[in-house]
Amino acid sequence: MLRPERMSRVSVTGSKQVMDETIETLHELNLLHVTDYDDAWEGFEPGDPIEGADEASEKLVVVRSLESILGVEEEDAGPTRLVTDDALDEELEGIRQDVNELDERRDELTDELRSVEEKIDTFEPFAKLGIDMDLLTGYDSLSVAVGEGDAEEIRGELREAEDVEAFQVYAEDGAVAVYVYPADDADPAVGDLLVGASFQAYEVPDAEGSPEEYISELRHRKQQLEGKLDTVEDELEDIRLDVAGFLLAAEETLSIEVQKSEAPLTFATTDNAFVAEGWLPTTEFVELADALETAVGDHVEVEELERAEYDGEGHVAGREPVEGGGGGVGEPTAADGGETATDGGTEKRKAADGGPASVASGTSSETRSDGGAVTMGGGEPPVIQKNSGAVKPFEALVEVINRPKYSEFDPTLFVFLTFPAFFGFMIGDLGYGILYMLLGGWLASSFDSDVIRSLGGVGLWAGGFTALFGILYGEIFGLHLISTYLWEGALGMGGSPMHKGLQPVYGDYAILWLVLSLLAGVLHLTIGWILDFIENLSHGFMDALTESGSWLLMMFGLWAWIFSGANGSAPSVLVGPESVFAGNPLPLGFTGLPAIDLFTIPGLGPFSAWLVVFLAGLVLLATADLIEVVEFLNVLVNVLSYTRLAAVLLAKAGMAFVVNLLFFGVYVDSHGAWHFGLSGMPTIPQGQSTVMYHGHEVTDVMFGGLMHGGIAMLLVGILILVIGHALVLVLGITSAGLQSVRLEYVEFFGKFYEGGGRAFEPFGYERKYTTED
């Protein structure tokens, strides 16, 4: 789980006479992640597509265009089918003609409908005025303008205009028509006269008659166009229902054909031979070799070039020897300087280091002077993460950052172990946990998207831990019913084994969670830096010690010094008789680590051996990278960041408490404990300080509760109760979820993880809509 699946680089070399059969076999196996040839070998060139590739690509474009026009979805597929070449030629062409004709007709109707709607919008202001269109244009001595504006402002501007002899303004529902008779020798534009008024002019359409009648005709035409458009849409829908399954199957068939026909583009080829390289899981090599031997016999040679081991920077750190060239199919046909190709020819190419390297089409690897193989480019191997069913959904959270590189540890297992625990601890409620599990189950079972289904799996685990902690806290939807009926009633205990610490009587638990959050941070970060230490061991022990061990020493030294008292400056909750582990609330008797003071610095106080450990780590860090020394306080800040676990715990508990307080009401007993008024609220008679209620000596009523205030208040209370708990449920995801993710991504991943691995994409196709039979 912590490392990706072991990968092997393999080479398939053979005669061009069997290249088609080899491609067919490799495609059916769906095992080999093919490496693109980088044109680096002398005498070899990328291959040419197989005949028919262009035609298949053109048909694939047509099919996808038809699917887009018709709105074909995966659920329209129907049963699997066999798609023949005749069907691709004849049936596809018939569908194309019918769909294109209807699509063009739809476009024409849509364009005309849009034009009609624009004309209606244009004429509506004129219809408000009720003035015939021919009365708005064609005057020699009058200037006319129509638009939107304030009629009184327009009249005021025209009265003050010197170039206006007379004017008339008609206004109706925001639409304004302005007629202006200019003074002698003046020819003013109406728009120029109204610059100081609120007026936006319209362009007067070239039309005659009543605008209402014109709009009526346009609306009639709109109805006609909408009816015709609906008819075309119905015809397209009928075609979609008839041909959707065929189109999806045709797309799959053509995609497979294009894949196969374009495969030679990734090969290194000569006139007579080809070489294909790629990666596959080491455990699958024998299956690949056996299948090719069965398909093409000794016309190809399959060779396992290397089983990759990479260092933290992606460089080859080791190559496991593969006996006999990896047990490839076929035997080398010559042992002299030029090997005999499988097709009877002889091929040579030079090694990447410039030395002569004898490689034929009968052997896929070049030989270097150091005995290694000169292979095609391609960088690190692709990554297949090895996670079991329970852990696998958490790969989606990891891949939000990036897929792990082949050379890195896969952090998915650690996310699986910590993320649900962090989330569940912060929410800790049986009711919310059940709802989260139901939501996760729905996502996991109702969607085809792998990402959404993975998130559903994460939700199931997060909800499960939320429910588990809810039982330990004794809460369901913020009510302490689990504590009352399980821990106190059924098991006879004094209460639930854990408390959130929201109530004053259990306030010590809030401090406990704060301290445990710090310890969880130390543990979580320790795992991260240990993983980084192991990865850096490939560079040597000293590199690992200075780059990773230094941070561990600094963190342990600083926090051990803090837990030893920090020269008297550490909070009492960490050390001393009042610490949370000395009995408040855990009776472990731990009062802090020994100080181990070595000497005293005048004016500063004792100097602890724990600080020596911290300074040793700081010196080691400086020898690795001096600039990183400025970040030495990360060992303090990163651990303190985990206190958000306790903070969110109290915040969510407080929100749920307020919601229940408003609905049920809360009273306080003589011990300071809070009780919800589930079956009623006590009344303290005037002149008394306490009253007994359900076995509790009540000293105060914090709030009477809406459910006890009559029918109207009850209805309001129910609304608040439902909305309030729904809000807490949602904020649980956005706060507890995001804070848990932040601890993983920022604090934990930042210690050892970069990401950037390539996904394993084997040459092949998983059929969904077609069958080969």
CSV table of C-alpha atoms in Angstrom, one decimal, residues 290-506:
chain,number,residue,atom,x,y,z
A,290,ASP,CA,2.8,-15.8,-23.5
A,291,ALA,CA,0.0,-14.0,-25.4
A,292,LEU,CA,2.4,-12.6,-28.0
A,293,GLU,CA,4.1,-16.0,-28.5
A,294,THR,CA,0.7,-17.6,-29.0
A,295,ALA,CA,-0.4,-14.9,-31.5
A,296,VAL,CA,2.8,-14.4,-33.6
A,297,GLY,CA,5.2,-17.1,-32.5
A,298,ASP,CA,8.9,-16.3,-32.8
A,299,HIS,CA,8.4,-13.4,-35.1
A,300,VAL,CA,8.7,-11.0,-32.2
A,301,GLU,CA,11.0,-10.9,-29.2
A,302,VAL,CA,9.6,-9.7,-25.9
A,303,GLU,CA,12.2,-8.5,-23.4
A,304,GLU,CA,11.9,-7.2,-19.9
A,305,LEU,CA,14.5,-4.4,-19.8
A,306,GLU,CA,14.3,-3.4,-16.2
A,307,ARG,CA,12.3,-3.5,-13.0
A,308,ALA,CA,12.4,0.1,-11.9
A,309,GLU,CA,13.5,1.4,-8.5
A,310,TYR,CA,13.7,5.2,-8.3
A,311,ASP,CA,15.1,7.6,-5.8
A,312,GLY,CA,13.2,10.6,-4.4
A,313,GLU,CA,14.1,12.8,-7.4
A,314,GLY,CA,13.0,10.3,-10.0
A,315,HIS,CA,16.4,9.0,-11.0
A,316,VAL,CA,17.1,5.4,-11.4
A,317,ALA,CA,18.5,4.2,-8.1
A,318,GLY,CA,18.7,0.5,-9.0
A,319,ARG,CA,17.8,-1.9,-11.7
A,320,GLU,CA,17.0,-5.5,-10.7
A,321,PRO,CA,18.8,-7.9,-13.1
A,322,VAL,CA,16.5,-9.7,-15.4
A,323,GLU,CA,18.0,-13.1,-16.3
A,324,GLY,CA,18.2,-13.9,-20.0
A,325,GLY,CA,17.0,-10.5,-21.0
A,326,GLY,CA,13.8,-11.0,-19.2
A,327,GLY,CA,12.7,-14.3,-20.6
A,328,GLY,CA,11.5,-12.8,-23.8
A,329,VAL,CA,9.8,-14.6,-26.6
A,330,GLY,CA,12.1,-15.7,-29.3
A,331,GLU,CA,15.9,-16.1,-29.2
A,332,PRO,CA,18.6,-13.7,-30.5
A,333,THR,CA,19.5,-14.7,-33.9
A,334,ALA,CA,23.1,-13.7,-33.9
A,335,ALA,CA,25.9,-13.0,-31.4
A,336,ASP,CA,28.2,-10.9,-33.5
A,337,GLY,CA,28.4,-7.1,-33.8
A,338,GLY,CA,25.2,-7.0,-35.9
A,339,GLU,CA,22.3,-9.1,-34.8
A,340,THR,CA,20.0,-10.6,-37.3
A,341,ALA,CA,16.6,-9.1,-37.5
A,342,THR,CA,13.5,-11.3,-37.2
A,343,ASP,CA,12.7,-10.6,-40.8
A,344,GLY,CA,16.1,-11.7,-41.9
A,345,GLY,CA,17.7,-8.2,-42.1
A,346,THR,CA,20.4,-6.7,-40.0
A,347,GLU,CA,19.9,-3.4,-38.1
A,348,LYS,CA,22.2,-1.3,-36.0
A,349,ARG,CA,21.7,1.8,-34.0
A,350,LYS,CA,24.0,3.8,-31.8
A,351,ALA,CA,23.8,4.0,-28.0
A,352,ALA,CA,22.8,7.3,-26.4
A,353,ASP,CA,26.3,7.7,-25.0
A,354,GLY,CA,27.8,7.7,-28.5
A,355,GLY,CA,29.3,4.3,-28.3
A,356,PRO,CA,28.5,1.6,-30.8
A,357,ALA,CA,25.5,-0.4,-29.7
A,358,SER,CA,24.4,-3.5,-31.6
A,359,VAL,CA,20.7,-3.8,-31.5
A,360,ALA,CA,18.6,-5.6,-34.1
A,361,SER,CA,14.9,-5.8,-34.6
A,362,GLY,CA,15.3,-9.1,-32.9
A,363,THR,CA,16.3,-7.5,-29.6
A,364,SER,CA,14.7,-4.5,-28.1
A,365,SER,CA,17.4,-2.9,-25.9
A,366,GLU,CA,20.6,-1.2,-26.7
A,367,THR,CA,23.7,-2.2,-24.7
A,368,ARG,CA,25.7,0.4,-23.0
A,369,SER,CA,29.3,0.0,-21.8
A,370,ASP,CA,28.0,-0.4,-18.2
A,371,GLY,CA,25.7,-3.2,-19.2
A,372,GLY,CA,22.5,-1.1,-18.9
A,373,ALA,CA,19.9,-0.6,-21.5
A,374,VAL,CA,19.5,2.5,-23.6
A,375,THR,CA,15.7,2.9,-23.8
A,376,MET,CA,13.1,5.2,-25.2
A,377,GLY,CA,12.4,8.4,-23.3
A,378,GLY,CA,9.5,8.6,-21.0
A,379,GLY,CA,10.7,9.5,-17.5
A,380,GLU,CA,9.3,7.7,-14.5
A,381,PRO,CA,7.1,4.7,-14.8
A,382,PRO,CA,3.3,5.3,-14.6
A,383,VAL,CA,1.7,4.7,-11.3
A,384,ILE,CA,-0.7,2.1,-10.1
A,385,GLN,CA,-1.7,2.6,-6.5
A,386,LYS,CA,-2.0,-0.5,-4.5
A,387,ASN,CA,-4.8,0.1,-2.0
A,388,SER,CA,-7.5,-2.3,-0.8
A,389,GLY,CA,-11.2,-1.8,-1.1
A,390,ALA,CA,-11.6,0.1,2.2
A,391,VAL,CA,-8.6,2.4,1.6
A,392,LYS,CA,-9.2,3.0,-2.1
A,393,PRO,CA,-11.9,5.7,-1.9
A,394,PHE,CA,-9.3,7.9,-0.1
A,395,GLU,CA,-7.2,8.0,-3.3
A,396,ALA,CA,-9.6,10.7,-4.4
A,397,LEU,CA,-8.5,12.9,-1.5
A,398,VAL,CA,-4.9,12.3,-2.3
A,399,GLU,CA,-5.3,13.1,-6.0
A,400,VAL,CA,-6.8,16.5,-5.3
A,401,ILE,CA,-3.1,17.4,-4.6
A,402,ASN,CA,-1.8,15.0,-7.2
A,403,ARG,CA,-1.1,11.3,-7.9
A,404,PRO,CA,2.0,10.1,-6.1
A,405,LYS,CA,5.1,9.8,-8.1
A,406,TYR,CA,6.5,6.3,-8.6
A,407,SER,CA,9.4,7.2,-6.4
A,408,GLU,CA,7.2,8.4,-3.5
A,409,PHE,CA,5.3,6.8,-0.7
A,410,ASP,CA,1.6,6.7,-1.3
A,411,PRO,CA,0.0,8.6,1.6
A,412,THR,CA,-3.5,7.1,1.0
A,413,LEU,CA,-3.3,4.6,3.8
A,414,PHE,CA,-2.4,7.3,6.3
A,415,VAL,CA,-5.2,9.5,5.1
A,416,PHE,CA,-7.5,6.6,5.6
A,417,LEU,CA,-6.3,6.1,9.2
A,418,THR,CA,-6.4,9.7,10.2
A,419,PHE,CA,-8.9,11.7,8.2
A,420,PRO,CA,-12.1,9.9,9.4
A,421,ALA,CA,-10.7,9.9,13.0
A,422,PHE,CA,-10.1,13.7,12.9
A,423,PHE,CA,-13.5,14.3,11.3
A,424,GLY,CA,-15.4,12.0,13.7
A,425,PHE,CA,-13.6,13.4,16.7
A,426,MET,CA,-14.6,17.0,15.8
A,427,ILE,CA,-18.3,16.2,15.2
A,428,GLY,CA,-18.8,13.3,17.5
A,429,ASP,CA,-22.6,12.7,17.3
A,430,LEU,CA,-24.5,9.5,16.6
A,431,GLY,CA,-27.3,11.3,14.7
A,432,TYR,CA,-25.1,13.3,12.5
A,433,GLY,CA,-22.9,10.2,11.9
A,434,ILE,CA,-25.8,8.2,10.7
A,435,LEU,CA,-26.8,11.0,8.3
A,436,TYR,CA,-23.3,11.3,7.0
A,437,MET,CA,-23.2,7.5,6.4
A,438,LEU,CA,-26.5,7.7,4.5
A,439,LEU,CA,-25.3,10.5,2.4
A,440,GLY,CA,-22.0,8.7,1.7
A,441,GLY,CA,-23.9,5.5,0.8
A,442,TRP,CA,-26.1,7.4,-1.6
A,443,LEU,CA,-23.2,9.0,-3.4
A,444,ALA,CA,-21.3,5.7,-3.6
A,445,SER,CA,-24.3,3.8,-5.1
A,446,SER,CA,-26.1,6.4,-7.2
A,447,PHE,CA,-23.4,7.8,-9.5
A,448,ASP,CA,-21.2,6.5,-12.2
A,449,SER,CA,-18.4,9.0,-11.6
A,450,ASP,CA,-15.5,7.3,-9.9
A,451,VAL,CA,-14.7,10.6,-8.0
A,452,ILE,CA,-18.2,11.0,-6.6
A,453,ARG,CA,-18.3,7.3,-5.6
A,454,SER,CA,-15.0,7.6,-3.9
A,455,LEU,CA,-16.2,10.7,-2.0
A,456,GLY,CA,-19.2,8.6,-1.0
A,457,GLY,CA,-16.8,6.0,0.4
A,458,VAL,CA,-15.0,8.7,2.3
A,459,GLY,CA,-18.3,9.9,3.7
A,460,LEU,CA,-19.2,6.4,4.9
A,461,TRP,CA,-16.0,6.1,6.9
A,462,ALA,CA,-16.2,9.7,8.2
A,463,GLY,CA,-19.8,9.1,9.2
A,464,GLY,CA,-18.9,5.9,10.9
A,465,PHE,CA,-16.3,7.5,13.0
A,466,THR,CA,-18.7,10.4,13.8
A,467,ALA,CA,-21.2,7.9,15.0
A,468,LEU,CA,-18.6,6.0,17.1
A,469,PHE,CA,-17.4,9.1,18.8
A,470,GLY,CA,-21.0,10.2,19.3
A,471,ILE,CA,-21.6,7.0,21.3
A,472,LEU,CA,-18.5,7.6,23.3
A,473,TYR,CA,-19.6,11.2,23.9
A,474,GLY,CA,-23.1,9.9,24.6
A,475,GLU,CA,-24.8,12.3,22.2
A,476,ILE,CA,-27.4,12.1,19.4
A,477,PHE,CA,-28.2,15.4,17.7
A,478,GLY,CA,-26.6,17.2,20.6
A,479,LEU,CA,-28.9,15.5,23.2
A,480,HIS,CA,-27.3,13.3,25.9
A,481,LEU,CA,-29.8,10.4,25.3
A,482,ILE,CA,-27.0,7.9,24.6
A,483,SER,CA,-25.4,8.7,28.0
A,484,THR,CA,-28.7,8.5,29.8
A,485,TYR,CA,-30.0,5.2,28.3
A,486,LEU,CA,-26.8,3.4,27.4
A,487,TRP,CA,-24.0,4.4,29.7
A,488,GLU,CA,-26.1,5.2,32.8
A,489,GLY,CA,-29.1,3.0,32.2
A,490,ALA,CA,-28.0,-0.2,30.5
A,491,LEU,CA,-24.4,-0.3,31.7
A,492,GLY,CA,-24.8,1.4,35.1
A,493,MET,CA,-22.0,3.8,34.6
A,494,GLY,CA,-21.9,7.3,36.0
A,495,GLY,CA,-22.1,8.8,32.5
A,496,SER,CA,-20.5,8.5,29.1
A,497,PRO,CA,-16.8,7.8,29.1
A,498,MET,CA,-16.0,11.0,27.2
A,499,HIS,CA,-17.3,14.5,27.3
A,500,LYS,CA,-16.9,17.4,24.8
A,501,GLY,CA,-16.1,19.9,27.6
A,502,LEU,CA,-18.8,22.4,26.6
A,503,GLN,CA,-20.5,22.3,30.0
A,504,PRO,CA,-18.6,24.0,32.9
A,505,VAL,CA,-18.9,20.9,35.0
A,506,TYR,CA,-16.9,19.0,32.3
